[in-house]
Amino acid sequence: MADANSKPENAGETGGSKSSTPAPTSKPGSGKGGNKSGSKPSSAKSVAGSVKSSGSGKSAEKKGTPSSPKTPAKPKKGKKEIKEKPVETPVTENEEEKGLPEGVIPLFLASKTQEIFECRTDEDVTDDEPYKFIKKEKILEDLFNRAAISDFSVIKKIIQDYAGDEILIVYDPDFKYGQNFYVATTEEAKNRLLHVEGEEGEEGEAGEDIVYKYVPPESKPWVSLGSEKEIEEASFGEHRKRLKMCIQRKRSEFGAPCKFTDRNVADAKDAYIECTAYEDKTFELRKLELDKDIQAIPEFTESAAQTDWKYPRNAVCQYEPRVFDDEEKKEWQEKEELVEFVKRVSTKFEVALQQNEIMDVFFDDWENLADEDSSFGSKADNHLKEYQSFTDLQFSKGKTITAIEWHPSIRGIVAVAVAERMSFDDRIDQAAKVIMNPSLILVWSFSDPIHPQLLLEAPDDIMSFKFSPCDPNIICGGCINGQIVLWDISQYAERLKQPRSKRKDTSNTLPGFEDENSMDTPIIRYCAVSSIEQSHRAPVTDILWIPDHFEVNRMGVPQENKLGQCYQIMSCGTDHASVWHQADQRKGKRLSKPKVEMTETSKNSDEPKLEPTRRVLSDAEQAERMPGLVLFWDTRPPKTYGGHEKQKDLMKNPMGVPDTFKHLDLTWKPMLKVNLYKSEPGGDHAPTKFSISERHGDKTNFSDDGDQDKENSANTMAGGFTMGATQTGSAKRTLKNIKTQFYCGTEDGEIVYVDWMPQKDQDTGKLQTPKPDYYHAIMDGPIVTLQRSPFFKDIVLCVGGWTFSLWKEGVTTGSILSSCASSKRLTAGYWSPSRPAVFYITKQDGSVDIWDLLDRTHEPSMNQSVSPAPITSIYPFQVTNKQHLLAVGDNSGTLHILEIPWSLRQPTPNELQGVANYFDREVKRRGFVVERWNFREKEKMEIESENKRKAGIAPQVQLSDEEVEYRMKEEYEKYLKDEHKFLLDLGLIKEEEDEPHLPE
């Protein structure tokens, strides 16, 4: 049998050829009654193979079908097929009348049904392979699951009565029978579709195989229908002459490196050339084609109907009251129903009278609705509004804002500290770049959102800073390298108060004496910086001015501050260093605790000089770190400074820096160190934030006994900083009511409650910071905020990681409120200055969560996106009673100023009392939970002891605290003896016994 597959040429305009249908021819010796096929070669129902005769001598009565279930080879489709003389196929009389083979039913299958039975058109079934067998059980299961929705529901009865196991469906792409598929409903119909029943011809000759002969197409000449014009219009071509440009330079300058520098446009003439937009008259653009959509829609009309308005008129109705006579009154008074009614309603009536006394029922709420509204917002506002934004393209763009502070006395002044967005490793790799970039604090004013008013220069990036509460011209800051910096901006105070537009007023200035730098931003150098050997070993993460009503001496004792000025500072940093053990060569024994004595503090102290010796540490000792430090600094001159008054005239500060803190520059040392040791071995705490209970201006713990000396302010400098010697502790009263315990948040997510007053160690006899009273590791990240409520001194907000919590001072078992984990990391938090129940939480995705404890405690009351970059700091500030602003700094160097709405700045009635009641309830709940924990723990121990008693195990002996302490001391003394003997054998120490020297 010859192969009939072929690809006819394209019969379109590009090919111009004509394709003919393959003509069936018979083999030599075949009779003239051969079977003919009238179907298309490309159809799934056409006969494209050999057809065998059954030898009965009759011609075939059915359509030409394949001789086997396998679809025979067919001619391949071309791009376009032209049929000339289709060959007619003989059909039976029954088919001619009905147009449908016997036992075949057309059926439409939707795409969902095709996917279920894996008979997707043009994928599972095609023109070449249109047959698909489906099991009867699968169809019945689909009918059971989808019921009437199933496409087989129309022939459900036929499917159930079908005798075979598999049902044949045939793909009908040409919709010959009206649907996309037809189904064989009987086994006979399935066999007829799959097999051809050949019979003998009319003349009794056996049927022969039909062979299709391929007739090649005839080529035709090209006929243009206009397509080349469309191609020509769509193609791009040059229609204008090209511009020629000649650039020349000296021969010696070829290959020379280019050096680009920045310069001020005001330094040179015509340095700035403005390229303004203009209309190019030579430009021409023709509209070749215009596409427009037009849709016809019915016209809409609006109409309204209202009842006819009548003229108003006054009308009254008067009723005559119904009055009982005397007999009816007497009769009703004697009835028991009236007595019962009065008893039943008397209580409600009394309550109604009390409510009328409490509240004025005749008060017109509508008339007084907008009394408390202001021009800055209304009661309907419930979201933060963008008020202003500050960014500097030279100094703050591309950097991160580390701290925000509002000016305490000048309205509309806000300062921000910016730092490079680099990790520690990046700072090491790019040290040269970091050194060349200035470290600044930018002071912004609302009157000029483009240029900063002042630039405070620092030796390194500032991580935290504070204005002095007593003198806002004094600013302290903490650097990333651990140093403490002081600025004095007293000479620029008037510049901050005066708007930028009025600085160049020369009406009262003589000609030739104008200030040329009046519009430039001054860069202010720091007055003093601490000694780097005496400073922190890590970034200063928090800093605070000690309130003006007390001061702390070198022993950590709070005393009366007679001057009433803030001149002491607290700072903290996550100081970490390797552990060095030191041997006392004179004493001949080891110190009980490993300490780092390599700093300048140990060298200048009165302790015996120790030689640092390094030895191989165990794995447990290598994990130890130096404790984090909280340092106390005093800005007053030391006692020895008074003897060097003669050198005052010889020393000159560079660049006009004020000499306010000249005595501290590069020699400033902390007066008190607070080490945060852990209660158990395994390292120490590394503080990131701290919070003390005392606040500036709050003198509730300060009592006057009438014996105070008069304030001596004769030798005070700017900001109230005395030039004389520091006052002695004997002349000052000790304030016993001030708490020396304070909260610390660590980089491990721990809340530590510790006392800054040093105590004598029982083992070594030295004064050192006591171990924390308690600490809890509750946060899942470093503590970024630790702030006390402005309304409740004992309530502390703690933010770290993905959660935040509220703590109450005095509750040692844990927090009174803990939030669930947020989807984004929390970056900062701050209490509202006007509402006791509101605080703000910022997140890493640039949004701000506003929490209202009286509204809900399981989720924020409002969330608003502020910046596309992560937010790093936040600071709400009360400008006036009617305007509150929220300063938000992000990781891109932009400071956003938002206006707080009325609902978030105006407290609700009795809000303070409601929040206090809420905290009291949470404390009681916390106590109940702890009590239940203890009860369950005790119950568990009793059950275990009972089980041991039943099993015959002797109970464990419980030692008292005195016995445990005595055994621990014995073990420790034994360890010291063994260590001393070991060091003697190695020759590291000598047999010398000296009395221990205690620090001052």
mmCIF file of C-alpha atoms in Angstrom, residues 153-381:
data_model
loop_
_atom_site.group_PDB
_atom_site.id
_atom_site.type_symbol
_atom_site.label_atom_id
_atom_site.label_comp_id
_atom_site.label_asym_id
_atom_site.label_seq_id
_atom_site.Cartn_x
_atom_site.Cartn_y
_atom_site.Cartn_z
ATOM 1 C CA SER A 153 -26.540 12.664 32.673
ATOM 2 C CA VAL A 154 -28.528 12.984 29.385
ATOM 3 C CA ILE A 155 -27.671 9.368 28.502
ATOM 4 C CA LYS A 156 -27.608 8.022 32.034
ATOM 5 C CA LYS A 157 -30.102 5.220 31.249
ATOM 6 C CA ILE A 158 -28.109 4.163 28.151
ATOM 7 C CA ILE A 159 -24.863 4.049 30.150
ATOM 8 C CA GLN A 160 -26.450 1.885 32.846
ATOM 9 C CA ASP A 161 -27.866 -0.567 30.281
ATOM 10 C CA TYR A 162 -24.622 -0.788 28.286
ATOM 11 C CA ALA A 163 -23.444 -4.415 28.166
ATOM 12 C CA GLY A 164 -19.691 -3.898 27.782
ATOM 13 C CA ASP A 165 -17.056 -2.639 30.205
ATOM 14 C CA GLU A 166 -15.606 0.139 27.997
ATOM 15 C CA ILE A 167 -17.540 2.788 26.110
ATOM 16 C CA LEU A 168 -16.156 4.323 22.924
ATOM 17 C CA ILE A 169 -16.366 8.072 22.356
ATOM 18 C CA VAL A 170 -15.173 9.681 19.118
ATOM 19 C CA TYR A 171 -13.932 13.247 18.719
ATOM 20 C CA ASP A 172 -15.905 15.219 16.126
ATOM 21 C CA PRO A 173 -13.930 18.411 15.407
ATOM 22 C CA ASP A 174 -16.164 19.471 12.482
ATOM 23 C CA PHE A 175 -19.392 19.032 14.503
ATOM 24 C CA LYS A 176 -20.669 16.712 11.805
ATOM 25 C CA TYR A 177 -23.388 15.419 14.103
ATOM 26 C CA GLY A 178 -23.973 18.674 15.966
ATOM 27 C CA GLN A 179 -21.666 18.126 19.008
ATOM 28 C CA ASN A 180 -17.949 17.843 19.693
ATOM 29 C CA PHE A 181 -18.176 14.075 20.505
ATOM 30 C CA TYR A 182 -20.416 11.130 19.626
ATOM 31 C CA VAL A 183 -20.813 7.937 21.676
ATOM 32 C CA ALA A 184 -21.304 4.334 20.629
ATOM 33 C CA THR A 185 -24.227 3.081 22.723
ATOM 34 C CA THR A 186 -23.948 -0.595 21.740
ATOM 35 C CA GLU A 187 -21.183 -3.091 21.130
ATOM 36 C CA GLU A 188 -22.268 -3.435 17.468
ATOM 37 C CA ALA A 189 -21.949 0.298 16.904
ATOM 38 C CA LYS A 190 -18.538 0.280 18.553
ATOM 39 C CA ASN A 191 -17.379 -2.528 16.240
ATOM 40 C CA ARG A 192 -18.755 -0.740 13.190
ATOM 41 C CA LEU A 193 -16.862 2.374 14.102
ATOM 42 C CA LEU A 194 -13.661 0.443 14.716
ATOM 43 C CA HIS A 195 -13.868 -2.193 11.907
ATOM 44 C CA VAL A 196 -15.022 -2.015 8.301
ATOM 45 C CA GLU A 197 -17.335 -4.889 7.179
ATOM 46 C CA GLY A 198 -16.189 -5.449 3.601
ATOM 47 C CA GLU A 199 -18.554 -7.309 1.291
ATOM 48 C CA GLU A 200 -18.416 -8.514 -2.277
ATOM 49 C CA GLY A 201 -19.252 -6.150 -5.109
ATOM 50 C CA GLU A 202 -22.333 -6.355 -7.273
ATOM 51 C CA GLU A 203 -20.478 -8.478 -9.817
ATOM 52 C CA GLY A 204 -19.147 -10.936 -7.178
ATOM 53 C CA GLU A 205 -15.528 -9.807 -7.421
ATOM 54 C CA ALA A 206 -13.485 -9.471 -4.261
ATOM 55 C CA GLY A 207 -12.790 -5.892 -3.093
ATOM 56 C CA GLU A 208 -9.264 -4.645 -3.402
ATOM 57 C CA ASP A 209 -7.246 -2.235 -1.292
ATOM 58 C CA ILE A 210 -7.693 1.439 -2.100
ATOM 59 C CA VAL A 211 -4.502 3.389 -2.637
ATOM 60 C CA TYR A 212 -4.381 7.169 -2.559
ATOM 61 C CA LYS A 213 -2.160 8.791 -5.141
ATOM 62 C CA TYR A 214 -0.445 12.072 -4.337
ATOM 63 C CA VAL A 215 -0.881 14.758 -6.962
ATOM 64 C CA PRO A 216 1.684 17.542 -6.525
ATOM 65 C CA PRO A 217 0.332 21.100 -6.451
ATOM 66 C CA GLU A 218 0.783 23.425 -9.376
ATOM 67 C CA SER A 219 2.732 26.630 -8.864
ATOM 68 C CA LYS A 220 1.065 29.935 -9.743
ATOM 69 C CA PRO A 221 2.448 33.418 -10.295
ATOM 70 C CA TRP A 222 2.568 36.001 -7.474
ATOM 71 C CA VAL A 223 -0.583 38.057 -7.063
ATOM 72 C CA SER A 224 -0.261 41.226 -5.000
ATOM 73 C CA LEU A 225 -3.118 42.098 -2.695
ATOM 74 C CA GLY A 226 -1.520 45.193 -1.063
ATOM 75 C CA SER A 227 0.402 43.577 1.797
ATOM 76 C CA GLU A 228 3.763 45.017 0.693
ATOM 77 C CA LYS A 229 2.435 48.540 1.238
ATOM 78 C CA GLU A 230 1.533 47.748 4.858
ATOM 79 C CA ILE A 231 5.012 46.321 5.419
ATOM 80 C CA GLU A 232 6.613 49.397 3.918
ATOM 81 C CA GLU A 233 4.553 51.748 6.130
ATOM 82 C CA ALA A 234 5.363 49.768 9.284
ATOM 83 C CA SER A 235 9.110 49.667 8.591
ATOM 84 C CA PHE A 236 11.466 52.390 9.850
ATOM 85 C CA GLY A 237 13.606 54.381 7.500
ATOM 86 C CA GLU A 238 15.797 57.435 7.573
ATOM 87 C CA HIS A 239 14.021 60.529 6.245
ATOM 88 C CA ARG A 240 16.366 63.259 7.496
ATOM 89 C CA LYS A 241 20.029 63.907 6.993
ATOM 90 C CA ARG A 242 22.354 62.778 9.739
ATOM 91 C CA LEU A 243 24.022 65.393 11.939
ATOM 92 C CA LYS A 244 27.791 65.588 11.823
ATOM 93 C CA MET A 245 29.812 66.768 14.838
ATOM 94 C CA CYS A 246 33.545 67.269 15.192
ATOM 95 C CA ILE A 247 35.180 67.199 18.654
ATOM 96 C CA GLN A 248 38.790 68.287 19.009
ATOM 97 C CA ARG A 249 41.326 68.296 21.806
ATOM 98 C CA LYS A 250 45.056 68.641 22.211
ATOM 99 C CA ARG A 251 47.295 65.753 21.324
ATOM 100 C CA SER A 252 48.914 65.799 24.775
ATOM 101 C CA GLU A 253 45.568 65.369 26.476
ATOM 102 C CA PHE A 254 44.722 62.080 24.770
ATOM 103 C CA GLY A 255 44.590 59.219 27.305
ATOM 104 C CA ALA A 256 44.916 61.536 30.305
ATOM 105 C CA PRO A 257 42.809 60.475 33.342
ATOM 106 C CA CYS A 258 39.678 62.510 34.045
ATOM 107 C CA LYS A 259 39.249 64.093 37.437
ATOM 108 C CA PHE A 260 35.769 65.270 38.396
ATOM 109 C CA THR A 261 35.247 67.543 41.384
ATOM 110 C CA ASP A 262 32.312 69.334 42.947
ATOM 111 C CA ARG A 263 32.272 73.096 43.071
ATOM 112 C CA ASN A 264 29.890 75.797 44.089
ATOM 113 C CA VAL A 265 28.042 77.386 41.187
ATOM 114 C CA ALA A 266 28.482 80.782 42.814
ATOM 115 C CA ASP A 267 32.281 80.566 42.651
ATOM 116 C CA ALA A 268 32.547 80.953 38.862
ATOM 117 C CA LYS A 269 30.733 83.027 36.301
ATOM 118 C CA ASP A 270 28.222 81.182 34.158
ATOM 119 C CA ALA A 271 28.845 78.045 36.222
ATOM 120 C CA TYR A 272 25.206 77.075 36.085
ATOM 121 C CA ILE A 273 23.537 76.612 32.711
ATOM 122 C CA GLU A 274 19.831 75.976 32.739
ATOM 123 C CA CYS A 275 18.474 73.728 30.009
ATOM 124 C CA THR A 276 14.835 74.689 29.712
ATOM 125 C CA ALA A 277 12.358 72.817 27.606
ATOM 126 C CA TYR A 278 11.303 74.383 24.291
ATOM 127 C CA GLU A 279 9.145 73.444 21.344
ATOM 128 C CA ASP A 280 11.059 71.978 18.393
ATOM 129 C CA LYS A 281 9.505 73.447 15.262
ATOM 130 C CA THR A 282 11.350 71.002 13.012
ATOM 131 C CA PHE A 283 9.739 68.028 14.712
ATOM 132 C CA GLU A 284 6.907 66.516 12.699
ATOM 133 C CA LEU A 285 4.774 63.527 13.531
ATOM 134 C CA ARG A 286 1.943 62.513 11.260
ATOM 135 C CA LYS A 287 -0.890 60.454 12.516
ATOM 136 C CA LEU A 288 -1.224 57.672 9.962
ATOM 137 C CA GLU A 289 -3.877 55.624 11.709
ATOM 138 C CA LEU A 290 -6.215 56.263 14.581
ATOM 139 C CA ASP A 291 -8.085 53.566 16.484
ATOM 140 C CA LYS A 292 -11.152 54.540 18.433
ATOM 141 C CA ASP A 293 -13.735 52.495 20.234
ATOM 142 C CA ILE A 294 -17.370 53.522 20.041
ATOM 143 C CA GLN A 295 -20.060 51.812 22.005
ATOM 144 C CA ALA A 296 -23.741 52.588 21.806
ATOM 145 C CA ILE A 297 -25.387 52.651 25.208
ATOM 146 C CA PRO A 298 -28.777 53.862 26.333
ATOM 147 C CA GLU A 299 -28.893 57.300 27.866
ATOM 148 C CA PHE A 300 -29.402 57.566 31.603
ATOM 149 C CA THR A 301 -31.785 60.052 33.054
ATOM 150 C CA GLU A 302 -32.344 60.971 36.662
ATOM 151 C CA SER A 303 -35.687 62.104 37.976
ATOM 152 C CA ALA A 304 -37.143 62.621 41.394
ATOM 153 C CA ALA A 305 -40.599 62.883 42.781
ATOM 154 C CA GLN A 306 -41.651 64.687 45.894
ATOM 155 C CA THR A 307 -45.007 65.355 47.457
ATOM 156 C CA ASP A 308 -46.458 68.778 46.926
ATOM 157 C CA TRP A 309 -45.385 71.304 49.495
ATOM 158 C CA LYS A 310 -48.175 73.003 51.302
ATOM 159 C CA TYR A 311 -48.006 76.266 53.063
ATOM 160 C CA PRO A 312 -47.239 75.921 56.786
ATOM 161 C CA ARG A 313 -49.816 76.635 59.374
ATOM 162 C CA ASN A 314 -50.031 76.338 63.136
ATOM 163 C CA ALA A 315 -52.444 73.806 64.534
ATOM 164 C CA VAL A 316 -53.020 72.638 68.073
ATOM 165 C CA CYS A 317 -54.945 69.861 69.710
ATOM 166 C CA GLN A 318 -56.202 70.171 73.236
ATOM 167 C CA TYR A 319 -57.346 67.268 75.325
ATOM 168 C CA GLU A 320 -59.294 67.303 78.517
ATOM 169 C CA PRO A 321 -57.515 65.317 81.249
ATOM 170 C CA ARG A 322 -59.258 62.419 82.831
ATOM 171 C CA VAL A 323 -59.761 63.036 86.552
ATOM 172 C CA PHE A 324 -60.848 60.520 89.162
ATOM 173 C CA ASP A 325 -63.434 61.558 91.654
ATOM 174 C CA ASP A 326 -63.018 60.927 95.374
ATOM 175 C CA GLU A 327 -64.745 57.587 95.372
ATOM 176 C CA GLU A 328 -62.639 56.248 92.503
ATOM 177 C CA LYS A 329 -59.443 57.505 94.158
ATOM 178 C CA LYS A 330 -60.334 55.722 97.408
ATOM 179 C CA GLU A 331 -61.219 52.578 95.532
ATOM 180 C CA TRP A 332 -57.912 52.489 93.613
ATOM 181 C CA GLN A 333 -55.832 53.215 96.688
ATOM 182 C CA GLU A 334 -57.309 50.234 98.497
ATOM 183 C CA LYS A 335 -56.543 47.816 95.676
ATOM 184 C CA GLU A 336 -53.581 45.415 96.136
ATOM 185 C CA GLU A 337 -52.664 45.688 92.443
ATOM 186 C CA LEU A 338 -51.643 49.339 92.874
ATOM 187 C CA VAL A 339 -49.482 48.509 95.920
ATOM 188 C CA GLU A 340 -47.708 45.717 94.061
ATOM 189 C CA PHE A 341 -47.161 47.975 91.057
ATOM 190 C CA VAL A 342 -45.576 50.710 93.193
ATOM 191 C CA LYS A 343 -43.261 48.198 94.880
ATOM 192 C CA ARG A 344 -42.247 46.791 91.521
ATOM 193 C CA VAL A 345 -41.347 50.089 89.811
ATOM 194 C CA SER A 346 -40.082 52.112 92.774
ATOM 195 C CA THR A 347 -36.482 50.816 92.394
ATOM 196 C CA LYS A 348 -36.336 51.643 88.698
ATOM 197 C CA PHE A 349 -37.842 55.036 89.380
ATOM 198 C CA GLU A 350 -35.156 55.839 91.945
ATOM 199 C CA VAL A 351 -32.408 54.804 89.517
ATOM 200 C CA ALA A 352 -33.882 57.067 86.857
ATOM 201 C CA LEU A 353 -33.915 59.989 89.292
ATOM 202 C CA GLN A 354 -30.261 59.379 90.181
ATOM 203 C CA GLN A 355 -29.306 59.331 86.500
ATOM 204 C CA ASN A 356 -31.075 62.628 85.980
ATOM 205 C CA GLU A 357 -29.028 64.130 88.809
ATOM 206 C CA ILE A 358 -25.746 62.806 87.381
ATOM 207 C CA MET A 359 -26.286 63.823 83.749
ATOM 208 C CA ASP A 360 -28.067 66.790 82.239
ATOM 209 C CA VAL A 361 -30.653 65.222 79.972
ATOM 210 C CA PHE A 362 -31.446 68.602 78.426
ATOM 211 C CA PHE A 363 -27.851 69.186 77.282
ATOM 212 C CA ASP A 364 -27.728 69.843 73.538
ATOM 213 C CA ASP A 365 -24.979 67.566 72.164
ATOM 214 C CA TRP A 366 -25.306 68.855 68.610
ATOM 215 C CA GLU A 367 -24.791 72.428 69.675
ATOM 216 C CA ASN A 368 -21.583 71.593 71.594
ATOM 217 C CA LEU A 369 -20.273 69.005 69.168
ATOM 218 C CA ALA A 370 -17.393 71.051 67.670
ATOM 219 C CA ASP A 371 -16.254 73.020 70.721
ATOM 220 C CA GLU A 372 -13.021 71.070 71.142
ATOM 221 C CA ASP A 373 -12.212 70.879 67.442
ATOM 222 C CA SER A 374 -9.353 72.997 66.191
ATOM 223 C CA SER A 375 -7.941 74.155 62.902
ATOM 224 C CA PHE A 376 -5.364 71.336 62.976
ATOM 225 C CA GLY A 377 -7.885 68.504 62.828
ATOM 226 C CA SER A 378 -11.348 67.391 63.766
ATOM 227 C CA LYS A 379 -12.891 64.527 65.677
ATOM 228 C CA ALA A 380 -13.587 62.692 62.461
ATOM 229 C CA ASP A 381 -9.880 62.413 61.679
#
